[in-house]
Amino acid sequence: MQSDPARVVALDVLEQVRDGAYANIALPATLRRADVRGRGRGFATNLTYGTLRMQGRWDAIISQCVQGRPFDEIDPLVVDILRLGAHQILGLDVPIHAAMNETVNLARNEVGSGASGFVNAVMHRISERTNEEWDQVLAEVLGDEGPHAILGAQTSHPAWILDVYEKSLEASGRTTEDLGDLLAANNEPARVAISARAVSRETVLADAEEARAVTTDGVLMPEAIVLEKGNPGRMRSIRDHSAGVQDEGSQLVAYLTAGAPLEGSDSEWLDMCAGPGGKTATLAMLAADRDVTIFANELHGHRLDLVADAVDPFDNVVLREGDGRTLAKEEPGRFDRVLVDVPCSGIGALRRRPEARWRKTVEDAEGMRELQIGLLEAALDAARPGGLVCYSTCSPDVRETREIVDTVRDRVDVLDTVEIGKDMVVPGTLDSITGPYMQLWPDMHDTDAMFAALLIKK
Ligand SMILES: C[S@@+](CC[C@H](N)C(=O)[O-])C[C@H]1O[C@@H](n2cnc3c(N)ncnc32)[C@H](O)[C@@H]1O
């Protein structure tokens, strides 16, 4: 019997990801090559992304079903087939007999009949328990390794990410009891939010309707449009860059940068780390009738090209390629508003990249520290006296958020922090935020875990 093409595609992408590919790039290309469309395409997408996201949980469960065989010694291709099988039984509502048959068949066709017998036996054992029962088993077998090892396996996260999240929750006034909700939110696909830029919100809504997309209002940003269903790539306004797909948290960072109160001149803004240009384009929209020029700087030429595409409909943006830190030396004290959206570990945006949590390490944040400090100091150098600097990350790790801002505030002349503009969001949605730093959360705000601090230079 031939294998189901959608499952073959999913297996192919899992193999590519093992070799270092990004699923969001490998999957569309593999679907195209295999000419899988319609419902098969949707199934292959859910299966691939879901399996990658939940891989840690499935591996912990598979390890309990291999009857003493060391997990690390199983052929990686067989492991991928078992992960796909586990996800069909426990992660999707595929009927058990279909999931079993298809998985065993895939093993026979892709590896050989020896492997199919092993896969059959393991799949039987996986299917003997419900998710709740597997949670119990994992709690028992991992009991000696501590609560984070258990919760990490149950929710499919490396234990170090739980340690980092726990510290971040506490630092931003939440409790460690919220950790489970946060991890569960990471296992849901990110919502597709749209920022209307060179056209009105109404135009984008009409465009979405024409593309047969289903929309709803933003949770956080009154201006945002959320696509509940549909493909943004089919919308004209997305294709011609008059609107852009952008997380609501990222939209808010641009609104905070443009809208924070400022005394004195307000005509030159700097976006110091602009690529790929989502925030630059939203800033360009917000500056459009304000007689402002935006200088968009990016270190890498190929990412500056993406900024150029994103701001194509606007004529108020000047592009510059280079290190943001040297720019500040060349033009000290010039800019009225500066956004410094620094490179970071990205562990606040795990919903977007299903494989990301398995690639990142606890050292990633440490490795960025000097660069983040240097960029924030440079942003303050580039701002005029009394000018505004917005420091932001898409990570909640305190080592790259408040610790960076606190270090720089101690070192250089920062007059004050500015209160986060709660009037810019849907009323009530930022009420939990106290103090000068904004930390968003996927489980509370349905955004990436963006951090922002607004500073005024002396
Ligand atoms: C978090 S991303 C910015 C995202 C962007 N603001 C947006 O909303 O689309 C950080 C960017 O900083 C760039 N970068 C890294 N080091 C830099 C440096 N020293 N100077 C300027 N940009 C830098 C990276 O290439 C990356 O494109």
XYZ file of C-alpha atoms and ligand atoms in Angstrom:
485
model
C 0.000 0.000 0.000
C 1.300 3.452 -0.925
C 1.932 5.956 1.857
C -0.393 8.935 2.282
C 1.343 11.865 0.473
C 0.564 14.342 3.289
C 2.295 12.098 5.845
C 5.251 11.590 3.508
C 5.591 15.377 3.250
C 5.489 15.727 7.055
C 8.200 13.072 7.445
C 10.335 14.714 4.771
C 10.124 18.090 6.560
C 10.990 16.515 9.926
C 14.124 15.063 8.337
C 15.043 18.432 6.817
C 14.554 20.145 10.176
C 16.848 17.559 11.777
C 19.446 18.710 9.228
C 19.015 22.344 10.247
C 16.179 23.575 7.996
C 13.409 25.905 9.219
C 10.000 24.251 9.028
C 8.242 27.391 7.780
C 10.567 27.452 4.773
C 10.934 23.684 4.186
C 7.209 22.865 4.408
C 5.819 25.069 1.592
C 8.624 23.943 -0.747
C 8.050 20.250 0.066
C 4.274 20.569 -0.362
C 4.832 22.198 -3.741
C 7.258 19.487 -4.875
C 4.879 16.723 -3.807
C 1.901 18.619 -5.259
C -0.125 18.142 -2.071
C -3.084 20.547 -1.998
C -6.444 21.219 -0.342
C -7.251 19.174 2.752
C -4.025 17.164 2.424
C -2.085 20.422 2.609
C -3.913 21.508 5.772
C -3.388 18.099 7.384
C 0.327 18.002 6.469
C 0.767 21.504 7.943
C -0.962 20.672 11.244
C 0.865 17.369 11.500
C 4.311 18.835 10.786
C 4.078 21.920 12.981
C 2.259 20.122 15.795
C 4.729 17.228 15.848
C 7.736 19.567 15.942
C 6.196 21.643 18.721
C 5.230 18.619 20.812
C 8.354 16.602 20.033
C 9.669 16.719 23.626
C 6.428 15.256 24.969
C 6.245 12.580 22.296
C 9.893 11.604 22.873
C 9.288 11.251 26.613
C 6.254 9.028 25.909
C 7.977 6.998 23.172
C 10.883 6.380 25.592
C 8.391 4.607 27.882
C 7.201 2.371 25.031
C 10.443 0.987 23.609
C 10.836 -1.690 26.274
C 14.293 -0.923 27.529
C 15.820 -0.041 24.168
C 17.859 3.194 24.617
C 15.970 6.001 22.863
C 19.206 7.502 21.485
C 20.026 4.273 19.645
C 16.815 4.166 17.597
C 17.228 5.102 13.910
C 16.369 8.859 13.739
C 14.029 8.230 10.789
C 12.098 5.683 12.858
C 11.939 8.202 15.716
C 10.450 10.782 13.325
C 7.844 8.235 12.160
C 6.954 7.450 15.787
C 6.698 11.170 16.628
C 4.274 11.632 13.737
C 2.309 8.591 14.903
C 2.179 9.793 18.514
C 0.978 13.214 17.368
C -1.810 11.679 15.304
C -3.060 9.600 18.236
C -2.559 12.019 21.123
C -2.289 15.441 19.455
C -4.833 15.292 16.624
C -8.183 13.572 16.499
C -7.136 11.016 13.890
C -8.984 7.724 14.609
C -6.575 5.283 16.269
C -6.846 2.544 13.617
C -6.080 5.059 10.816
C -3.139 6.537 12.727
C -1.771 3.032 13.436
C -2.173 1.752 9.856
C -0.724 4.858 8.225
C 2.249 4.996 10.613
C 3.140 1.313 10.228
C 2.737 1.634 6.463
C 5.001 4.693 6.413
C 7.653 2.752 8.357
C 7.415 -0.195 5.939
C 7.696 2.011 2.833
C 10.322 4.450 4.098
C 12.513 2.168 6.261
C 11.614 -1.509 5.750
C 9.538 -4.332 7.158
C 11.831 -4.843 10.181
C 11.129 -1.288 11.310
C 7.387 -1.638 10.702
C 7.084 -4.431 13.325
C 8.864 -2.278 15.927
C 6.748 0.777 15.031
C 3.589 -1.324 15.278
C 4.494 -2.484 18.793
C 5.420 1.021 20.008
C 2.276 2.572 18.498
C 0.139 -0.006 20.327
C 1.726 0.939 23.630
C 1.293 4.680 22.954
C -2.388 4.163 22.166
C -3.070 2.258 25.377
C -3.141 5.460 27.466
C -4.914 8.811 27.241
C -3.026 12.112 27.487
C -4.049 12.432 31.143
C -2.744 8.952 31.891
C 0.526 9.726 30.103
C 0.864 12.895 32.239
C 0.675 10.657 35.319
C 3.270 8.254 33.940
C 5.680 11.105 33.116
C 5.212 12.590 36.591
C 6.135 9.219 38.125
C 9.133 8.348 35.945
C 10.636 11.854 36.011
C 9.850 12.462 39.694
C 13.517 12.376 40.760
C 14.521 15.024 38.220
C 12.330 17.733 39.732
C 9.150 19.631 38.857
C 10.582 21.443 35.823
C 11.709 18.182 34.225
C 8.174 16.815 34.650
C 6.346 19.952 33.464
C 8.877 20.370 30.649
C 8.212 16.843 29.350
C 4.458 17.169 29.787
C 4.306 20.485 27.925
C 7.145 19.764 25.508
C 9.658 22.440 26.599
C 13.336 22.120 27.542
C 13.587 22.463 31.350
C 15.933 25.497 31.096
C 13.192 27.523 29.375
C 10.937 26.861 32.365
C 13.642 28.207 34.711
C 13.984 31.366 32.593
C 10.201 31.888 32.291
C 9.713 31.417 36.017
C 12.182 34.222 36.815
C 10.571 36.464 34.185
C 7.058 35.853 35.507
C 8.154 36.772 39.022
C 10.060 39.878 37.851
C 6.974 41.189 36.080
C 4.588 40.674 39.000
C 3.091 37.335 37.979
C 3.357 34.135 39.959
C 5.022 30.853 39.143
C 1.539 29.319 39.214
C 1.060 30.954 35.808
C 3.865 28.927 34.251
C 1.554 26.135 33.054
C -0.730 28.595 31.234
C 2.242 30.232 29.554
C 3.648 26.908 28.360
C 0.235 25.817 27.092
C -0.094 29.089 25.131
C 3.271 28.387 23.498
C 1.818 25.163 22.126
C -0.925 26.975 20.221
C -0.145 28.397 16.785
C 0.323 32.192 16.838
C -2.680 34.163 15.624
C -2.165 36.044 12.386
C -2.545 39.757 13.130
C -2.475 42.443 10.448
C -1.488 46.081 10.622
C -3.217 48.330 8.061
C -0.574 50.816 6.933
C -0.865 52.601 3.598
C -4.606 51.835 3.337
C -7.463 52.092 5.822
C -8.584 49.318 8.141
C -11.843 49.144 6.158
C -9.933 48.533 2.914
C -7.993 45.688 4.524
C -11.223 44.179 5.903
C -12.831 44.290 2.445
C -9.692 42.795 0.974
C -9.774 39.959 3.521
C -13.404 39.256 2.657
C -12.541 39.078 -1.022
C -9.776 36.571 -0.184
C -12.421 34.554 1.762
C -10.596 35.134 5.045
C -12.467 35.320 8.362
C -11.445 38.296 10.492
C -11.974 39.514 14.011
C -10.812 42.493 16.074
C -7.416 42.676 17.747
C -7.261 41.575 21.382
C -4.790 44.271 22.420
C -4.617 46.809 19.603
C -7.903 48.425 18.545
C -6.361 49.061 15.107
C -5.292 45.434 14.527
C -7.148 42.940 12.370
C -6.881 39.272 13.278
C -7.252 36.555 10.645
C -9.098 33.670 12.244
C -9.090 31.763 8.995
C -7.602 32.306 5.574
C -4.309 32.935 3.893
C -2.913 36.486 4.226
C -0.766 35.826 1.137
C -3.971 35.933 -0.944
C -4.782 39.491 0.169
C -3.863 42.272 -2.235
C -2.970 44.720 0.553
C -0.490 42.230 2.016
C 1.055 41.482 -1.359
C 1.582 45.167 -2.203
C 2.796 45.996 1.355
C 0.031 48.496 2.076
C -0.700 46.233 5.067
C 1.556 43.766 6.856
C 1.323 40.646 8.977
C 2.554 41.763 12.389
C 2.076 40.446 15.913
C -0.086 42.800 17.984
C 2.751 43.147 20.511
C 5.068 44.377 17.759
C 2.408 46.786 16.536
C 2.138 48.153 20.073
C 5.913 48.729 20.333
C 5.738 50.909 17.203
C 2.697 52.785 18.605
C 4.506 53.363 21.931
C 7.591 54.688 20.138
C 5.562 57.047 17.967
C 2.988 58.049 20.567
C 4.887 58.516 23.841
C 4.718 62.137 25.031
C 7.722 64.228 23.988
C 8.665 67.864 24.549
C 10.374 69.905 21.831
C 11.212 69.021 18.248
C 9.769 65.830 16.776
C 10.877 65.482 13.164
C 13.623 62.819 12.955
C 13.156 59.261 14.177
C 15.663 56.405 14.125
C 14.823 52.705 13.890
C 18.229 51.306 14.781
C 17.693 47.552 14.161
C 15.060 47.656 11.479
C 15.167 44.338 9.583
C 12.850 42.881 8.356
C 10.947 46.143 8.731
C 7.618 45.355 10.377
C 7.974 48.058 13.012
C 9.540 50.502 10.529
C 6.483 50.209 8.280
C 4.059 50.739 11.159
C 6.146 53.730 12.309
C 6.043 55.090 8.732
C 2.233 54.858 8.788
C 2.046 56.605 12.183
C 4.437 59.341 10.990
C 2.748 59.825 7.625
C 0.925 63.075 8.448
C 3.410 64.354 11.031
C 6.231 65.835 8.922
C 8.665 63.259 10.239
C 11.552 61.445 8.513
C 12.376 57.944 9.711
C 15.935 56.645 9.398
C 15.842 52.850 9.219
C 19.183 51.220 9.969
C 20.044 47.536 9.616
C 23.335 45.637 9.873
C 22.643 43.050 7.173
C 22.067 44.034 3.543
C 19.652 41.181 2.817
C 17.524 42.211 5.785
C 17.655 45.864 4.719
C 16.168 44.701 1.388
C 13.197 43.348 3.349
C 12.832 46.720 5.086
C 12.847 48.397 1.657
C 9.971 46.115 0.546
C 8.007 46.706 3.765
C 8.201 50.514 3.475
C 7.708 50.592 -0.283
C 4.373 52.486 -0.112
C 5.909 55.268 2.031
C 8.191 58.165 1.123
C 9.140 59.180 4.659
C 11.791 56.490 5.283
C 15.538 56.756 4.587
C 17.414 53.425 4.597
C 20.916 52.912 5.976
C 23.050 49.790 6.148
C 25.509 49.475 9.028
C 26.162 48.778 12.660
C 23.783 50.799 14.831
C 26.598 51.408 17.283
C 28.746 53.311 14.759
C 25.788 55.311 13.506
C 25.389 56.768 16.986
C 29.031 57.857 16.983
C 28.590 59.535 13.581
C 25.391 61.364 14.491
C 25.284 61.877 18.272
C 22.310 63.731 19.711
C 20.417 63.944 16.411
C 17.184 61.980 16.772
C 13.956 62.888 18.533
C 12.717 59.301 18.892
C 14.806 56.134 18.680
C 13.528 52.564 18.535
C 16.125 49.936 19.387
C 14.488 46.549 18.825
C 17.545 44.484 19.633
C 18.511 41.004 18.414
C 17.626 38.599 21.241
C 17.205 34.917 22.087
C 13.626 35.079 20.811
C 12.209 32.769 23.469
C 9.125 34.969 23.656
C 8.115 34.022 20.123
C 8.216 30.231 20.318
C 4.691 29.949 18.879
C 5.990 31.198 15.544
C 8.781 28.693 14.936
C 7.728 25.184 15.946
C 11.286 23.833 16.093
C 12.841 26.898 17.760
C 12.619 25.657 21.340
C 14.871 22.691 20.492
C 17.527 24.850 18.837
C 17.951 27.574 21.443
C 20.174 27.219 24.492
C 20.306 28.785 27.923
C 23.514 30.561 26.843
C 21.819 32.434 23.970
C 20.768 35.335 26.192
C 24.250 35.630 27.771
C 25.795 35.711 24.305
C 23.679 38.760 23.337
C 24.344 40.788 26.473
C 27.249 42.971 25.308
C 25.570 43.675 21.956
C 22.256 44.590 23.610
C 23.987 46.916 26.094
C 26.057 48.463 23.291
C 22.988 49.050 21.121
C 20.964 50.618 23.949
C 23.866 52.888 24.905
C 24.237 53.840 21.237
C 20.485 54.544 21.002
C 20.787 56.938 23.941
C 23.833 58.571 22.314
C 21.891 59.001 19.076
C 18.906 60.621 20.816
C 18.874 64.390 21.349
C 18.720 65.735 24.917
C 15.123 65.183 26.020
C 14.606 62.640 23.219
C 12.860 59.305 23.641
C 14.365 55.815 23.372
C 12.259 52.668 23.198
C 14.206 49.468 23.993
C 12.390 46.273 23.006
C 12.895 42.513 22.683
C 10.766 39.521 21.735
C 12.066 37.662 24.766
C 10.886 37.880 28.373
C 14.281 36.678 29.693
C 15.251 39.218 32.400
C 18.886 38.904 31.305
C 17.987 40.628 28.031
C 15.145 42.841 29.230
C 15.108 44.683 32.549
C 18.699 43.727 33.463
C 19.999 45.380 30.271
C 17.920 48.509 30.818
C 18.883 48.722 34.508
C 22.592 48.304 33.661
C 22.484 51.066 31.059
C 20.386 53.373 33.242
C 23.108 53.140 35.881
C 25.848 53.899 33.343
C 24.496 56.726 31.198
C 22.405 59.839 31.487
C 18.824 58.707 31.435
C 16.531 61.306 32.903
C 13.514 59.158 33.432
C 11.412 56.277 32.333
C 8.118 57.026 30.627
C 4.923 55.314 31.602
C 3.673 52.724 29.130
C 0.719 54.225 27.231
C -2.180 52.052 28.337
C -4.520 54.396 26.467
C -3.175 52.949 23.199
C -4.628 49.491 23.823
C -8.070 47.958 24.213
C -9.181 49.202 27.681
C -8.181 46.886 30.505
C -5.768 44.722 28.549
C -2.607 46.153 30.118
C -4.011 46.697 33.624
C -1.724 44.044 35.109
C 1.369 46.024 34.090
C 2.830 48.126 36.872
C 6.048 50.123 36.717
C 7.921 51.470 33.741
C 8.552 48.205 31.876
C 6.009 46.477 29.667
C 6.110 42.698 29.465
C 3.464 41.056 27.280
C 2.592 37.360 27.513
C 1.129 34.868 25.007
C -1.300 33.472 27.604
C -2.544 36.888 28.808
C -2.382 39.091 25.709
C -2.292 36.534 22.892
C 0.881 38.200 21.594
C 4.533 37.267 21.554
C 6.205 37.858 24.932
C 7.423 41.332 23.872
C 9.237 43.569 26.327
C 9.481 47.361 26.030
C 10.953 50.163 28.110
C 10.614 53.866 27.280
C 13.479 56.111 28.393
C 14.076 59.864 28.191
C 17.628 61.068 27.674
C 18.962 63.814 29.893
C 14.668 41.776 16.509
S 15.250 42.082 14.916
C 14.408 43.575 14.525
C 12.978 43.369 14.062
C 12.405 44.596 13.403
N 12.469 45.758 14.268
C 10.960 44.385 12.960
O 10.049 44.743 13.703
O 10.746 43.870 11.866
C 16.867 42.654 15.188
C 17.603 43.105 13.940
O 18.818 43.719 14.335
C 19.805 43.459 13.359
N 21.124 43.715 13.975
C 21.938 42.858 14.618
N 23.034 43.505 15.056
C 22.914 44.792 14.680
C 23.735 45.943 14.819
N 24.892 45.891 15.464
N 23.291 47.109 14.300
C 22.112 47.166 13.659
N 21.297 46.120 13.486
C 21.699 44.953 13.989
C 19.525 42.017 12.976
O 20.068 41.731 11.708
C 18.000 41.990 12.990
O 17.505 42.252 11.710
